[in-house]
Amino acid sequence: MRFTSKLWRTTLAFVVAFQVVASTPLPTFAAEPSVTLKSENILTSGAVMKRYVWKFTRNNKQVTANANVIEVDLTSPYVKLDVMSGKTTTLTDKQTVITMAKESGAVAGVNGDFFNTQAEGVPLGPQITNGQIITSPVNNMKGLYAFGVTKDNKPVIDLFAFQGTIKASNGAAFDLGGINKTYYWFDDGTHSHKDGLFMYTEAWGQVERSNDGQSTPTEVLVQDGVIKQIAVNSVIKQVPPANGYILRAAGKSAEFVKTNLKVGEKLTSNYAFTNQRTGAVYPNDTFKMMIGGHSILVDGGKATTFSRDVSSLGGYRSRTGVGYSKDMKTAYVVTADKNDNSAGMSLQEFQKFLIAIGADKAMNLDGGGSTQMVERPLGTTNIQLANQTEYGSQRIVVNGLGVFSTAPKGQVKSLVVKGDTELFLNEKSSYTFSAYDTYYNPMASNGIQPQWQVTNGLGKFEGNSFIPTKFGSGKLTASSGEGSSSLDVKVIRRADLSSMKVTKSGGPGLVAGGSYNLTVSATTKSGKTKQLSPASLEWEVLGIKGAVKDGVLHVESLEGAKNAQVIARYDGFSSMVSIPIGNESMWYNLDDKSVLTNTDKYPAEVEAKASIVKNEAGNNSLQLAYDFTKGKGNKAAYAVFNTNGAQLYGYPQAINLRVKGDESENWLRAEIIDANGKKELVELAKNINWQGWKSVSANLSGLNLKYPLTIRSIYVVNPEQGQDERALQGKIELDDISFSYPDYGTAGSMSKVKLQIGSKTATVDGKSYVLEQAPINDAGNTLVPIRFVSEALGAKVLWNQEELRATVVKNSNIVDMWNNQLDLIADGKRVTAEVPPRIVNNLTMVPLRIITENLGWKVTWNQQEQSVTLQ
């Protein structure tokens, strides 16, 4: 069988060529691979999720791959494996694994069979769901294995084929080529549907049936065993009925139909799966489920010869596979990840891993970008992605292998508490809880109000929320009846943080009387990043008259100011935002002036309209209505200014506007074009998740744009990914579009300071000063008096006697240092010095190198004079 480049893409969604090949040698490992079980979580009674880290040698280098294994107890009466497909179990409508699992009620699952990405969304191999044949195996294609479970719960991995006939009332018969199959080519190059006769059942979810132009279809509608319609050289314009099927014929099979079948006569069909190796015929009730795959990988607990050409599946990729244990009591559903944190696996390496976890027989499923594993965490009803996908997104696929609970409702077994384990002082953290029964399935928690406790007097509870009031670690426990659950929690200290950042919303400038939201995010040494509550922070405002309250900067006066420096501190860990004094210029206010506005849309099928309307306050606003129900891919509705954009004056640094939202979850963007024609899509709102008017803004500085700028449009966009989660119809309103123009003031001090080790004489711009303490050498590091040097160079020095902390602020830089501590905080990031600051003769002496590197001062060292010059 061959596939042409015109019809097939070389992706892991389908294989470019299939041939039986000689044994591929296994890689040589310099050392034995090590498999480490990192976690084990119960999914439901009879199924557990295990996460492994596999370390092995590849090309004489040590690599690490993450893998996830769902172990299913095939002897358990409370769990089963089955196949999920399409939307609501129908074919020809691909979905992600997570949406299939949600629709079908699975507690876990992975992606399944390979498929032709250019044809209808149907699997290449066989599929049996809940004992019903959905698709048949492909004939005349050797080496394609399938995994099934028999009615007595025995797992099978084998080579399957299909046999079937259609028999007319006059006794004439014709072989069936398959059930619900799209077009493919036999190994000898023959097109499957050239002369073939194929059956399509209600599982086939569309009107067209494999019409790729290679053959002319003749179709037959059969209901309740009686021929209802024959369409010669044409198609029957309906989906197959629940009480029958549609036959698609072409070539020789079409001649059979024309010669032997008549409307009103009975038609008999017989078909069954067979074993390619033995020729055995399986009764149609033999299997509870079956899913197609690709090459066999493991047999008898050993790596096998590949049964198909795997060249198009080569490289180090994400992998999906299924296998079972030697005693045939345990099934293994497996994914191996390829991403920034995992090296992926070759097929040969995947063989090794499957053997290491206990697989006696195993085969390959579709992998690469299609690899997806989903799970239902214990005690919840939510299905979530369990692995990190290869490209960071979830691909739509034709089917998946699902894990289902068959258990009855049980009694309460325990609770599950979820919430933050790293807490910040005085910050309220909400915790959720859920219950699960004796079969590990979720239970309704309605009416359950747990009793909360925390050890070490770490804080207080308000309902299901906890507020830590002191630093330390403890155990948070929720109890109800006989069920309880605990979390180990820690209240973060300065030593636990690696960085912190302050951000001001809106444009970069300030105006007198204005109020500006400030957000602070902190990253711990463990790598977790969180936005902090204002209750956890202490604030300090320099340069202007103003104050921060509840995370909002209130500007009282800007008289004489050039910029504001706002410092946020958590347990002494500081970060600062430097904000220039600016002005805001109104550009689009429909009550004062008007800019011509036109409508644009994408794609052509989308409906959009931009128009001027009266809002609820009686003022004019720009309404943008959209209808995304038609068309495919990304969809957008544009309000275009002037013919193709309006040029902006000056050097705007931010765009601000008011938006009346429609809770559509669609995105809101602006198109900005710079002087070089570069288009920048500026994100105004990642989700329009509000009703009513709201002020939004976006920073234009830092986008590397060449002025002057042109604003072409503001538009609503519904991206293709996750499109089903956003509204397809709606309307928003826009008003008061303004731009911020900051005034950065004059440049900073350019003074020159010269000091000499061991000398109390220093010069500033040539003028001599006497120091109370001379610079000293400490283990090859020069320590200088921080206050004299900083103030001479135009910086501010803040001293905290209680913490013995010196803070230096210069323009947009801030450095915190503590006496006798190597760790410093520079611009919100932890930095380690070679020697610590220390107090000498009641003066704070700090390492010169660390502060000059972080405050932008230029340093010149004179070895002969043992002197240093700063400016």
Tab-separated table of N, CA, C and O in Angstrom, residues 318 520 633 693 749:
chain	number	residue	atom	x	y	z
A	318	SER	N	6.987	12.236	21.983
A	318	SER	CA	5.982	11.738	22.921
A	318	SER	C	5.443	10.425	22.373
A	318	SER	O	5.334	10.249	21.154
A	520	VAL	N	1.405	42.709	42.712
A	520	VAL	CA	2.711	42.179	43.097
A	520	VAL	C	2.678	40.675	42.939
A	520	VAL	O	1.809	40.001	43.501
A	633	GLY	N	-11.680	28.030	11.778
A	633	GLY	CA	-10.415	28.609	12.212
A	633	GLY	C	-10.614	29.810	13.109
A	633	GLY	O	-11.665	29.988	13.745
A	693	TRP	N	-19.486	48.354	31.967
A	693	TRP	CA	-18.314	49.122	31.573
A	693	TRP	C	-17.120	48.834	32.469
A	693	TRP	O	-17.251	48.671	33.679
A	749	SER	N	22.219	62.046	37.915
A	749	SER	CA	23.497	62.657	38.264
A	749	SER	C	24.636	61.979	37.524
A	749	SER	O	24.646	60.774	37.327
